[in-house]
CSV table of C-alpha atoms in Angstrom, one decimal:
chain,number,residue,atom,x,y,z
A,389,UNK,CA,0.0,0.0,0.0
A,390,UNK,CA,1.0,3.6,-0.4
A,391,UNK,CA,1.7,5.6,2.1
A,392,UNK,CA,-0.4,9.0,2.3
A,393,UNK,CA,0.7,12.6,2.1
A,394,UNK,CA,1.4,14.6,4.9
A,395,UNK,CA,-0.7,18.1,4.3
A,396,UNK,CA,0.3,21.4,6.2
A,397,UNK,CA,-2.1,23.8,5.1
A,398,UNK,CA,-1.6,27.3,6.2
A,399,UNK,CA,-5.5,28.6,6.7
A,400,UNK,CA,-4.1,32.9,7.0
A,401,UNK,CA,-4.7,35.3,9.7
A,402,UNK,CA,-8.5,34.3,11.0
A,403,UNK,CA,-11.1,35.3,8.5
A,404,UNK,CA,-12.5,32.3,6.4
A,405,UNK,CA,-12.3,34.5,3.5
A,406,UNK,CA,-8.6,34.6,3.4
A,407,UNK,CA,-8.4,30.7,3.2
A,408,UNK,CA,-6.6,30.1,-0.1
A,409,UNK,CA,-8.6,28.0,-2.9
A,410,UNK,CA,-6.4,25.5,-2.5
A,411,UNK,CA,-6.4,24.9,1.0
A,412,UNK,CA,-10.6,25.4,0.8
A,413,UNK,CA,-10.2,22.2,-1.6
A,414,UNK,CA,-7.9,20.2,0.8
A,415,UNK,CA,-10.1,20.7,3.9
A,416,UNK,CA,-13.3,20.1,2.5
A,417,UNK,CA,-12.1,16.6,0.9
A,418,UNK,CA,-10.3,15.7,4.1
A,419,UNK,CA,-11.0,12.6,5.4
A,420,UNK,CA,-8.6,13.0,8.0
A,421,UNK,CA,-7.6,16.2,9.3
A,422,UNK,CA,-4.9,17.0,12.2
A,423,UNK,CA,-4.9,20.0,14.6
A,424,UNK,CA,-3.4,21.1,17.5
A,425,UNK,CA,-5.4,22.6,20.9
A,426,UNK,CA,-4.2,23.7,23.7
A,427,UNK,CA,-5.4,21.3,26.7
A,428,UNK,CA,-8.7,22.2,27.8
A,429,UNK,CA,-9.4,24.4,25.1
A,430,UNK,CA,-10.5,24.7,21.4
A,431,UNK,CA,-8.4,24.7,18.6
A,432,UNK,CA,-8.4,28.3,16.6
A,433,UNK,CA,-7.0,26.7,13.3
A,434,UNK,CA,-10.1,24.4,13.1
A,435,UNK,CA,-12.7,27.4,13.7
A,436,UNK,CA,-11.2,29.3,11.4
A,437,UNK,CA,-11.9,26.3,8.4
A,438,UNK,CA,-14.6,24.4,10.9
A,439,UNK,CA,-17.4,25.2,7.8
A,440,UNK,CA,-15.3,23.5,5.6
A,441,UNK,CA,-14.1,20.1,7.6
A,442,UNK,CA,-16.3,16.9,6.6
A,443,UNK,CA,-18.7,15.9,9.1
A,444,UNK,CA,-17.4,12.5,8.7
A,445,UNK,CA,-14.0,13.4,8.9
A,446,UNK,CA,-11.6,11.9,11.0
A,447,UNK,CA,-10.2,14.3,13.9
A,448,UNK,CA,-6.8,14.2,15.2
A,449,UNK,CA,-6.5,16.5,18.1
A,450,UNK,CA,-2.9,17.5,19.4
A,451,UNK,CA,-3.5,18.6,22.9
A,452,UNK,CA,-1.0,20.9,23.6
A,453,UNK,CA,-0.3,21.8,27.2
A,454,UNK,CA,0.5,25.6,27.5
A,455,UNK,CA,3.5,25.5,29.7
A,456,UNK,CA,6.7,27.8,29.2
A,457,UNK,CA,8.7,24.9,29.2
A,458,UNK,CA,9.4,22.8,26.3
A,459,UNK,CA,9.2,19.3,26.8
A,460,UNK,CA,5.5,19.0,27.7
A,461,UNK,CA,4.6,20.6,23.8
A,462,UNK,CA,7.4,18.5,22.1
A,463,UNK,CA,5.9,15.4,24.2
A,464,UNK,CA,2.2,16.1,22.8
A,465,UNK,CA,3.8,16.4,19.3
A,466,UNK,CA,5.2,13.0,19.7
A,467,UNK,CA,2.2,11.5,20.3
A,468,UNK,CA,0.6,13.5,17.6
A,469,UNK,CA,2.8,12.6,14.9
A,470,UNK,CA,2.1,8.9,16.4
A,471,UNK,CA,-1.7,9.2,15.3
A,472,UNK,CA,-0.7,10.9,12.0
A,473,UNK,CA,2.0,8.6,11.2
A,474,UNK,CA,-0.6,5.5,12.0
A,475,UNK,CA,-2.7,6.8,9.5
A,476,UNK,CA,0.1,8.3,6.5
A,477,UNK,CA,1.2,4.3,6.9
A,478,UNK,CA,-2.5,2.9,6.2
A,479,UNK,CA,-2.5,5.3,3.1
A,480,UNK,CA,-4.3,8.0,4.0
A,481,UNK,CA,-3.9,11.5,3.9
A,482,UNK,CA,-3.9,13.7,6.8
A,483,UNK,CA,-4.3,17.6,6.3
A,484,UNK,CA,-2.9,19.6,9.0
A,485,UNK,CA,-4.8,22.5,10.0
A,486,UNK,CA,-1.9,25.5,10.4
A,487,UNK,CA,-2.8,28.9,11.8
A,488,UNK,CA,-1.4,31.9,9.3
A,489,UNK,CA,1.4,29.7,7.2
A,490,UNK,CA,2.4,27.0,8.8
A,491,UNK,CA,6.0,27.5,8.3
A,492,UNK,CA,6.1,31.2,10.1
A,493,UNK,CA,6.4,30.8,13.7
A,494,UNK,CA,3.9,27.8,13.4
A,495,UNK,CA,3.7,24.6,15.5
A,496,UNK,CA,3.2,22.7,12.0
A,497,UNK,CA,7.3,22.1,12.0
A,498,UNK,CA,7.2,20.0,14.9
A,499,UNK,CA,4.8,17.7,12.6
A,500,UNK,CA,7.0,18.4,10.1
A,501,UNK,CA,10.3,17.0,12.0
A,502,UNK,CA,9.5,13.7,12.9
A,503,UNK,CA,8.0,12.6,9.8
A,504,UNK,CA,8.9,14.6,7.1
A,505,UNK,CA,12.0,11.6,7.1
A,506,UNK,CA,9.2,8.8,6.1
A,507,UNK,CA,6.6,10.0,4.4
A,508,UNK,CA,5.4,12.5,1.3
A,509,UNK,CA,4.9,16.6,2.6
A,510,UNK,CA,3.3,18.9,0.9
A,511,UNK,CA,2.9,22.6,2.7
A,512,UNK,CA,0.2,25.1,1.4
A,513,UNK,CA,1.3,28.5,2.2
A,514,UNK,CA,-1.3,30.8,3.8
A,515,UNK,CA,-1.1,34.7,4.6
A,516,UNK,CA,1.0,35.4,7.8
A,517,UNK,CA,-1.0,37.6,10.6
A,518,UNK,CA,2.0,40.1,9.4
A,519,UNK,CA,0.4,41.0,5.8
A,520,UNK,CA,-2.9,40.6,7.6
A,521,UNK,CA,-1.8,43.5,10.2
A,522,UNK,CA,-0.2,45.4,7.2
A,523,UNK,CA,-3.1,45.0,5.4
A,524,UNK,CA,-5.6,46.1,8.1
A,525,UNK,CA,-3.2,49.6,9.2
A,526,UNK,CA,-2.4,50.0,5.1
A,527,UNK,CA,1.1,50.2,5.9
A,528,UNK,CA,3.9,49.4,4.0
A,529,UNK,CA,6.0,46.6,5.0
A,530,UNK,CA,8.8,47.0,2.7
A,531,UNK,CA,9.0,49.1,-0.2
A,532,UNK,CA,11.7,49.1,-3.2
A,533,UNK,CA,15.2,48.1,-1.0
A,534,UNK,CA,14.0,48.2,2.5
A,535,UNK,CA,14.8,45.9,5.4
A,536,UNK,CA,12.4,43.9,7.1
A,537,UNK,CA,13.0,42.3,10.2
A,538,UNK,CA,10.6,40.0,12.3
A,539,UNK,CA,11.1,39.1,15.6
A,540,UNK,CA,9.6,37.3,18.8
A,541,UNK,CA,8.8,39.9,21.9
A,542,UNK,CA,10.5,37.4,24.3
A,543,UNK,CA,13.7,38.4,22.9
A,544,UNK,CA,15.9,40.7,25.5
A,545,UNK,CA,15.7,44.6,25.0
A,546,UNK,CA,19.6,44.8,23.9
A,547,UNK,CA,18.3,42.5,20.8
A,548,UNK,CA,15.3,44.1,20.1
A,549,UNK,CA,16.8,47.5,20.2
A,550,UNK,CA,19.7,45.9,17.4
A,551,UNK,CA,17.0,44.9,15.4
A,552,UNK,CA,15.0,47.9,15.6
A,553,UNK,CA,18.0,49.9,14.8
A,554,UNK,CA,19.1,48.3,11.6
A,555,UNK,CA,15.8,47.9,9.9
A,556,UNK,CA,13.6,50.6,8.1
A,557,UNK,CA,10.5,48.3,9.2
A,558,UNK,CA,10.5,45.5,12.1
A,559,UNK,CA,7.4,43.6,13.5
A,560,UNK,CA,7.7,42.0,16.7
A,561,UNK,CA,5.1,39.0,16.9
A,562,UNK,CA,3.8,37.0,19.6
A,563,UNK,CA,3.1,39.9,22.1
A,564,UNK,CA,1.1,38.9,25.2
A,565,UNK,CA,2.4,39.5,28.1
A,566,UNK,CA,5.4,41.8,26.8
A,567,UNK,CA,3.5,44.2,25.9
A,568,UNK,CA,4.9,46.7,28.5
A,569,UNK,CA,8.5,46.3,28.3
A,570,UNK,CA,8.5,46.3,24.4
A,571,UNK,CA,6.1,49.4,24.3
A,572,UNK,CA,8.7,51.1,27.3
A,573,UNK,CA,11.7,50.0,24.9
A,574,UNK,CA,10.1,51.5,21.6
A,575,UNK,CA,9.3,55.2,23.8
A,576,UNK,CA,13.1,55.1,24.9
A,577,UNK,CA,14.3,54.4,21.2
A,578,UNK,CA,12.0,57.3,20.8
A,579,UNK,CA,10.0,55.5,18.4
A,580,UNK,CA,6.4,55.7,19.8
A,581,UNK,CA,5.1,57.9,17.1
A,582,UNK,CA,5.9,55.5,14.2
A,583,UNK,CA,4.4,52.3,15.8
A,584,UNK,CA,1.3,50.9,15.8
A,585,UNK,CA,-0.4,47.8,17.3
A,586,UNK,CA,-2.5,45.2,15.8
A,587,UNK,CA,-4.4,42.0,17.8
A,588,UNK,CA,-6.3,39.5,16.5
A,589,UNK,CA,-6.2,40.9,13.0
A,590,UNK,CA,-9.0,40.0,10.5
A,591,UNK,CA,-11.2,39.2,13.3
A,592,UNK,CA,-14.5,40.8,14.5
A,593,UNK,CA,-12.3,41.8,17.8
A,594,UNK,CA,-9.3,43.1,15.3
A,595,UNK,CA,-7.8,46.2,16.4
A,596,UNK,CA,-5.6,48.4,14.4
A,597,UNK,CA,-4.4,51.6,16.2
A,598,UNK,CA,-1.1,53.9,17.0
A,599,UNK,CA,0.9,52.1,19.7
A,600,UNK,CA,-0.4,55.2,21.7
A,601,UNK,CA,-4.1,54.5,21.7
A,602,UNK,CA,-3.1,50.6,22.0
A,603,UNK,CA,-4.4,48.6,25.3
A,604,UNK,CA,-2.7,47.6,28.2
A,605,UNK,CA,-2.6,44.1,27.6
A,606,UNK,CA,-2.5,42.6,24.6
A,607,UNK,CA,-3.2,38.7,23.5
A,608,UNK,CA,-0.8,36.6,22.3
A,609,UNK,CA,-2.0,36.4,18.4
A,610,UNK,CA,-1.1,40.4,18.4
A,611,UNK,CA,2.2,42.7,17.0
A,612,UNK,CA,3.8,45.8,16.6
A,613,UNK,CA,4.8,47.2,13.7
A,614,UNK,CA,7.1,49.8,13.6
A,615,UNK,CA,7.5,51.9,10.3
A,616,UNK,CA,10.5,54.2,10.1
A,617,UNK,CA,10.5,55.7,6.3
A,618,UNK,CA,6.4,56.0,5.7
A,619,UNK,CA,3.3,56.8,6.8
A,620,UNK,CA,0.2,54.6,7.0
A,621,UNK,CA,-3.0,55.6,5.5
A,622,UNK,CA,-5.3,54.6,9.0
B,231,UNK,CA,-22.7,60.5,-5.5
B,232,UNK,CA,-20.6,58.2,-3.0
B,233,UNK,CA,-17.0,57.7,-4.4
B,234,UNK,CA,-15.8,53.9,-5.4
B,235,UNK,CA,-13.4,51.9,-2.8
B,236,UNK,CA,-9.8,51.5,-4.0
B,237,UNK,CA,-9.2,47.4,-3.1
B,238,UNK,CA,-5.7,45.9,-3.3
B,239,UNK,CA,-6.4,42.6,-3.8
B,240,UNK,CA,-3.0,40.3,-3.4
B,241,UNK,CA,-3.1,37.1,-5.4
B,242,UNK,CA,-0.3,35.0,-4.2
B,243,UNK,CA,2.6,34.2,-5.7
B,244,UNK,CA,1.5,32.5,-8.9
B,245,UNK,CA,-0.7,29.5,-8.9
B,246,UNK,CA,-4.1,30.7,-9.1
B,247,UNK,CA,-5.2,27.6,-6.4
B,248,UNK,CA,-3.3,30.4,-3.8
B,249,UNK,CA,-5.5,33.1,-4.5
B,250,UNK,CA,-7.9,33.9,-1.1
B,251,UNK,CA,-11.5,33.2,-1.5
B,252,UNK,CA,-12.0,36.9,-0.6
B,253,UNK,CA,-10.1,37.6,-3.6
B,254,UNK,CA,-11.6,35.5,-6.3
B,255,UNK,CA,-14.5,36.8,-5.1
B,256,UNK,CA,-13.9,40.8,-5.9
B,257,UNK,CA,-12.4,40.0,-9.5
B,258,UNK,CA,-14.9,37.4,-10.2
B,259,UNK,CA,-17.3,40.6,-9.3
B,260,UNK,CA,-15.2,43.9,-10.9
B,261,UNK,CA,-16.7,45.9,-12.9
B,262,UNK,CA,-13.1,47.5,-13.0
B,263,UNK,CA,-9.5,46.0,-12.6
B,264,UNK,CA,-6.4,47.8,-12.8
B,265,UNK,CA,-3.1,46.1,-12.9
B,266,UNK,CA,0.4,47.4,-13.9
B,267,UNK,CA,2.2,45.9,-16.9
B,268,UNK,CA,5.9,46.2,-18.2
B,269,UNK,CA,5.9,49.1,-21.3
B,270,UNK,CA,5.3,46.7,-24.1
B,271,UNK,CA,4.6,43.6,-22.0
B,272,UNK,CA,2.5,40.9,-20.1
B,273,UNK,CA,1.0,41.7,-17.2
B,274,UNK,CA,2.4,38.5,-14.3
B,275,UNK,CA,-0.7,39.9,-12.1
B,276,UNK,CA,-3.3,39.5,-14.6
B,277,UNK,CA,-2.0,36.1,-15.6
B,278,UNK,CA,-2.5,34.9,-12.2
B,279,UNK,CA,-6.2,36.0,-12.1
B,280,UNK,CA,-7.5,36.0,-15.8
B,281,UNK,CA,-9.4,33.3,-15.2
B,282,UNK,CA,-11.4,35.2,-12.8
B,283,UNK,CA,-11.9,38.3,-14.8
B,284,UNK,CA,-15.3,39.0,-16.2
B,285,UNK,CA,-15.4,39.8,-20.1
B,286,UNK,CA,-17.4,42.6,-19.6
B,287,UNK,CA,-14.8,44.6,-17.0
B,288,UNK,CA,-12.6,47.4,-17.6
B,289,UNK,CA,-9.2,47.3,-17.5
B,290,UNK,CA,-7.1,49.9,-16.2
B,291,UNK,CA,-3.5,49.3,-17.5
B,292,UNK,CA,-0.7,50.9,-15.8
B,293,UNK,CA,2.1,50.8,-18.3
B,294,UNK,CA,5.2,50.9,-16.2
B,295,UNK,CA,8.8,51.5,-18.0
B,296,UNK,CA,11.3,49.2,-16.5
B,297,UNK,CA,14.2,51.5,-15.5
B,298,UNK,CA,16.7,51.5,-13.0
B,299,UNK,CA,15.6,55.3,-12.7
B,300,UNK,CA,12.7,55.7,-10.4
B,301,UNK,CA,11.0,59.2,-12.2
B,302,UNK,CA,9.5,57.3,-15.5
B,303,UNK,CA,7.8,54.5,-13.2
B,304,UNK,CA,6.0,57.5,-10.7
B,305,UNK,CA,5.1,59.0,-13.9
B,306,UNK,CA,3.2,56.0,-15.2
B,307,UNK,CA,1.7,55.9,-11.6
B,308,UNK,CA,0.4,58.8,-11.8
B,309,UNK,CA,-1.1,58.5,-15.0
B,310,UNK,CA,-2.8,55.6,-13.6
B,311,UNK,CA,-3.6,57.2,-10.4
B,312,UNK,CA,-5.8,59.9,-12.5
B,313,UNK,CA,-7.5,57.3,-14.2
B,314,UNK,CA,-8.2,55.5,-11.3
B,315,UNK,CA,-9.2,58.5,-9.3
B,316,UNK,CA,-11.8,59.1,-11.9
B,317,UNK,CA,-13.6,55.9,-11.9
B,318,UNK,CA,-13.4,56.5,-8.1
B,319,UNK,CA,-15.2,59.8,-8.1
B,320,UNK,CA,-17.5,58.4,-10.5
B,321,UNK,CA,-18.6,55.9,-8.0
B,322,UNK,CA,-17.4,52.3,-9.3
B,323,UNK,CA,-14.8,50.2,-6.7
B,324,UNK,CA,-11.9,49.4,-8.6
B,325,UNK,CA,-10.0,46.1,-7.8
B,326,UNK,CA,-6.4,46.6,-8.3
B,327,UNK,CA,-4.5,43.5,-8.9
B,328,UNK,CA,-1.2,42.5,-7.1
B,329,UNK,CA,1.3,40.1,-7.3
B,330,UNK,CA,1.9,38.1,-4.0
B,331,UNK,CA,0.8,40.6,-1.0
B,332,UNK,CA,0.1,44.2,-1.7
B,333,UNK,CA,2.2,45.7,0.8
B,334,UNK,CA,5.5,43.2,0.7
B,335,UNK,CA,7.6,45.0,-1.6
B,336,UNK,CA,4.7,45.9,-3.9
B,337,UNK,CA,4.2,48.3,-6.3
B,338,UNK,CA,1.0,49.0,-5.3
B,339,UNK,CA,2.2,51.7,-2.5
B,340,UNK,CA,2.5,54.0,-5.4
B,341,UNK,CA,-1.3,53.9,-5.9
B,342,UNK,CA,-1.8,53.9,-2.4
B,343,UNK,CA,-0.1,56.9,-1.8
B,344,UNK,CA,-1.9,58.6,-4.1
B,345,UNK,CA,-5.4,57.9,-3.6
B,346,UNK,CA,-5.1,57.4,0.7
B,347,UNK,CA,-5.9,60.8,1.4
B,348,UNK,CA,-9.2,60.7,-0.8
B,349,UNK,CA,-10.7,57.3,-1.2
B,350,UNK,CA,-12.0,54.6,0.8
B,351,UNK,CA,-9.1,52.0,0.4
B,352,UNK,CA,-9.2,47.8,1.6
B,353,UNK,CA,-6.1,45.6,1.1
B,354,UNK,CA,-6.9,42.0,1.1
B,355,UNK,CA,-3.7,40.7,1.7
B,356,UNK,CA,-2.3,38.0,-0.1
B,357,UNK,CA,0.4,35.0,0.2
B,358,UNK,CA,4.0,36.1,-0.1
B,359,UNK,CA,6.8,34.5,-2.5
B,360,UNK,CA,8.6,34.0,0.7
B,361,UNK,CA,6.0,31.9,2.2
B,362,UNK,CA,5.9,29.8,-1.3
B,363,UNK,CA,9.5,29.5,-1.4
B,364,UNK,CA,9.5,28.2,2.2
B,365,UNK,CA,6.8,26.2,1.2
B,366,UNK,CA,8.5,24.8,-2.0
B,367,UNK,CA,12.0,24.4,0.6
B,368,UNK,CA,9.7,22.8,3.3
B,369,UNK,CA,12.3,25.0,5.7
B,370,UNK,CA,10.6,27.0,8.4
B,371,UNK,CA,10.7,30.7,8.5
B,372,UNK,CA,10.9,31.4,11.5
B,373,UNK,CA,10.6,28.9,14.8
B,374,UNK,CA,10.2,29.8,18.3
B,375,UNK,CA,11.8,33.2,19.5
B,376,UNK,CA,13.9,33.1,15.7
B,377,UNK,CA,14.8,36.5,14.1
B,378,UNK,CA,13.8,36.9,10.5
B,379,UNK,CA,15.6,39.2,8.0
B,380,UNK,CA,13.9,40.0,4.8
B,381,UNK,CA,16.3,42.1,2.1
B,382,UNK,CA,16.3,43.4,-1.2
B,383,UNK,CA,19.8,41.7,-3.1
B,384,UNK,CA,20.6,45.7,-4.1
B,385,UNK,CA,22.1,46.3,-0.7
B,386,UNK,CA,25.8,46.3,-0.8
B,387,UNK,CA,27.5,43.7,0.4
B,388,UNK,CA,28.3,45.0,4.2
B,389,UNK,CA,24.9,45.6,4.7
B,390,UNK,CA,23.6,42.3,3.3
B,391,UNK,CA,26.5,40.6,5.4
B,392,UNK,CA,25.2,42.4,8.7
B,393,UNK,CA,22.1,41.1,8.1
B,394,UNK,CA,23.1,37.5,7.9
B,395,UNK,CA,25.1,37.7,10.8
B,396,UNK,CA,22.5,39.1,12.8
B,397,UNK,CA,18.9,36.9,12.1
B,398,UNK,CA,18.5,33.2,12.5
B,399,UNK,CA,17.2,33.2,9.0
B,400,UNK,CA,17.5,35.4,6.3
B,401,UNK,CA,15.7,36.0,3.0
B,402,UNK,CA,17.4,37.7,-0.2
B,403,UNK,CA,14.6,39.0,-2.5
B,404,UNK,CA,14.7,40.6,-6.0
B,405,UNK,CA,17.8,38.5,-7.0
B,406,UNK,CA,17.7,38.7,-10.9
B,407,UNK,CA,21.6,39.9,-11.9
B,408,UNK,CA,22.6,40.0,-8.3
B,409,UNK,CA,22.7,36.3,-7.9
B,410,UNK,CA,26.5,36.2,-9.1
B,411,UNK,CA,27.7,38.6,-6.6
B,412,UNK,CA,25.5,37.5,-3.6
B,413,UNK,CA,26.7,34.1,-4.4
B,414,UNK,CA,30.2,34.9,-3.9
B,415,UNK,CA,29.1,36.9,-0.7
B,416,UNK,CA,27.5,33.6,0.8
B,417,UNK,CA,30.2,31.8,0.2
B,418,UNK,CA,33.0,34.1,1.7
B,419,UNK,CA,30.7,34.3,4.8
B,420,UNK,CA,30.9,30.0,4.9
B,421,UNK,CA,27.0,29.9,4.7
B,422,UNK,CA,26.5,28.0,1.5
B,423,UNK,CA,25.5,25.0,2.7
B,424,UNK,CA,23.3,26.6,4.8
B,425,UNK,CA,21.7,28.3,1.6
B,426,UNK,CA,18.5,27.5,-0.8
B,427,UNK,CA,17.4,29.4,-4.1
B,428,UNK,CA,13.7,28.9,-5.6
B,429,UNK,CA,13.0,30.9,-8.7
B,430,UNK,CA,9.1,31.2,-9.7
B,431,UNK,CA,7.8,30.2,-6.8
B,432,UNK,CA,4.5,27.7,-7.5
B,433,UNK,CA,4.4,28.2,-11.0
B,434,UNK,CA,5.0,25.4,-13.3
B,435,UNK,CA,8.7,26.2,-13.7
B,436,UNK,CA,9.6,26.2,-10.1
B,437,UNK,CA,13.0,25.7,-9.0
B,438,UNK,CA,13.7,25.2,-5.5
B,439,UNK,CA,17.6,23.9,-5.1
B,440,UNK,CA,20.6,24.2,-2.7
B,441,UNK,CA,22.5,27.3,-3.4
B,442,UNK,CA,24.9,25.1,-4.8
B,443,UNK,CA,22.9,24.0,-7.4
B,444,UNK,CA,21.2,27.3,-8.4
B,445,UNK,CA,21.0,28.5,-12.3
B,446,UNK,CA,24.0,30.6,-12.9
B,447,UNK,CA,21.6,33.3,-13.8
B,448,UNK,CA,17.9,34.0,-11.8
B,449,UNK,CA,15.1,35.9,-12.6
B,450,UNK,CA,14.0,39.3,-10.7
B,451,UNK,CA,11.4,36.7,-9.3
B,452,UNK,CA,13.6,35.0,-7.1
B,453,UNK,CA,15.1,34.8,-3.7
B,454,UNK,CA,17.7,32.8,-1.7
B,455,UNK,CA,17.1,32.0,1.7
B,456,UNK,CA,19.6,31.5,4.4
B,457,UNK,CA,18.4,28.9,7.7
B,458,UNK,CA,21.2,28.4,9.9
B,459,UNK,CA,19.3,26.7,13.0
B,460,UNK,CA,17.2,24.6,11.1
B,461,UNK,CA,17.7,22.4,8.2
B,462,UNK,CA,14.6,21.5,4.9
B,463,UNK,CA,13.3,18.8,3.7
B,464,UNK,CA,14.0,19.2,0.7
């Protein structure tokens, strides 16, 4: 028998809309479809396509506990890639359902690790919450020759600042709790006035605003962007 | 009479199947497209979404001159910008169409710029090359706390070079005639192996190599990227 194909499908920001065709196709053929959920909670890659998955598809949840340490996650991902791999070996194909693109800070390469070795992968790229946020404060993210740098918030001020410095537009994902140190780092680098803040972005909740008017805390599906050479259009 | 909405639709990086469902939708429904073309060529956005076009639009071509000078290209902008401006005022949307995501080194900025300050403008935002080419490369992005640099081959070589050293993973965009000289770059920096190329990303001529075996010439629609933590599968 043939061995199935191992599916990451990115599913974009949050809106259904910005599912691409292709991954639309994939999810609403599935007969078995992999996602991960943090324990005790739902899974927001399968509401984002949930209209789309079969009602007689196959589920395989990968309960993620939410811990800052690592080795609880990676030890749900073995299991998970367990299930999947059971199934790739009977011949079928398991779609993985992948917040934004599965390949930009996404828990889809953990997956991807342990049995990319054995078995047929194919990734669908999706748009990051980064275009989404660009998209939703019509600003620029790189223009002719610019630089663009991403980073994570947990990084330590001395980096951010380095990055920050060198680029003419960095985004610094995955804010949450950091919120306050990053938005005290950016007012030092005197930068306040050309960020701006995005959460949830494409959802009903999305907000878009100058750092300034941003909240106090922020989820962790929110960023920063921080535009030195142009102006949005808000 | 209430003015039109300016959309930027993005449509991926090639293969129609990664256009958004939000973004079929507006160009299966235009009454008016506009799209830039080379001076005396084919338009690679309107390829990507002719399909979708209904007969009976109208199509606003912005004829852009491919110079290294930057004056004849904002002239043809705003030439295009006047015409758009007027179908705007005359109450119609017009749905502008973009390669990859409309504010990731896109040209459609120039539009943006011009018609901000007096139009209702939307940006759907679309899938990037560099999320393809990831794709393609089956090489994360980005993982964990990882820094992502995202350049434009023009930079000189120490800038380029402080970029590398600084990001966990680093994209090259725009290659085209640079590949030569960023080539030799990589290598004197001992990074090769640690370096993929993908030329037309998702289209039917797809390349996506080792650095090593690149074409020893690439086209302006390519990019190299650089993962030193984390290794493909290819």
């Amino acid at each position: 028998m043939t061995n199935g194909t191992l599916y990451g499908v990115g599913l974009g920001p949050g809106d259904p809309d910005l599912l691409t065709i292709k991954a639309a196709r994939l999810i609403a053929n599935a007969k078995i479809v992999a996602y991960p959920a943090p324990v005790g909670g739902t899974s927001f890659a399968r509401s984002i396509a949930a209209h789309l998955i079969p009602v007689n598809a196959r589920e395989i949840v990968i309960q993620v506990p939410m811990t800052l340490e690592r080795a609880p996650a990676q030890a749900a991902y073995d299991l998970g890639a367990t299930a999947v791999r059971a199934a790739l070996r009977n011949g079928h194909d398991v779609i993985t359902l992948c917040e934004g693109d599965p390949l930009f800070y996404g828990s889809f390469m953990y997956l991807l690790a342990r049995l990319a070795p054995d078995f047929r992968c194919e990734i669908v790229p999706g748009v990051t919450s980064l275009s989404a946020a660009a998209a939703a404060l019509r600003l620029p993210l790189a223009a002719r020759n610019d630089a663009l740098a991403v980073v994570a918030s947990p990084l330590s001020d001395a980096e951010l600042s380095a990055r920050i410095s060198e680029s003419d537009t960095i985004a610094i994902l995955k804010l949450g709790r950091h919120l306050p140190r990053v938005r005290t780092l950016i007012d030092s680098l005197g930068l306040t006035q050309n960020a701006y803040y995005v959460g949830h972005a494409t959802l009903s909740d999305q907000i878009a605003v100058p750092l300034k008017d941003a909240p106090e805390t922020a989820p962790y599906f929110s960023l920063l962007l921080i535009a030195k050479g142009v102006d949005p259009w808000l």
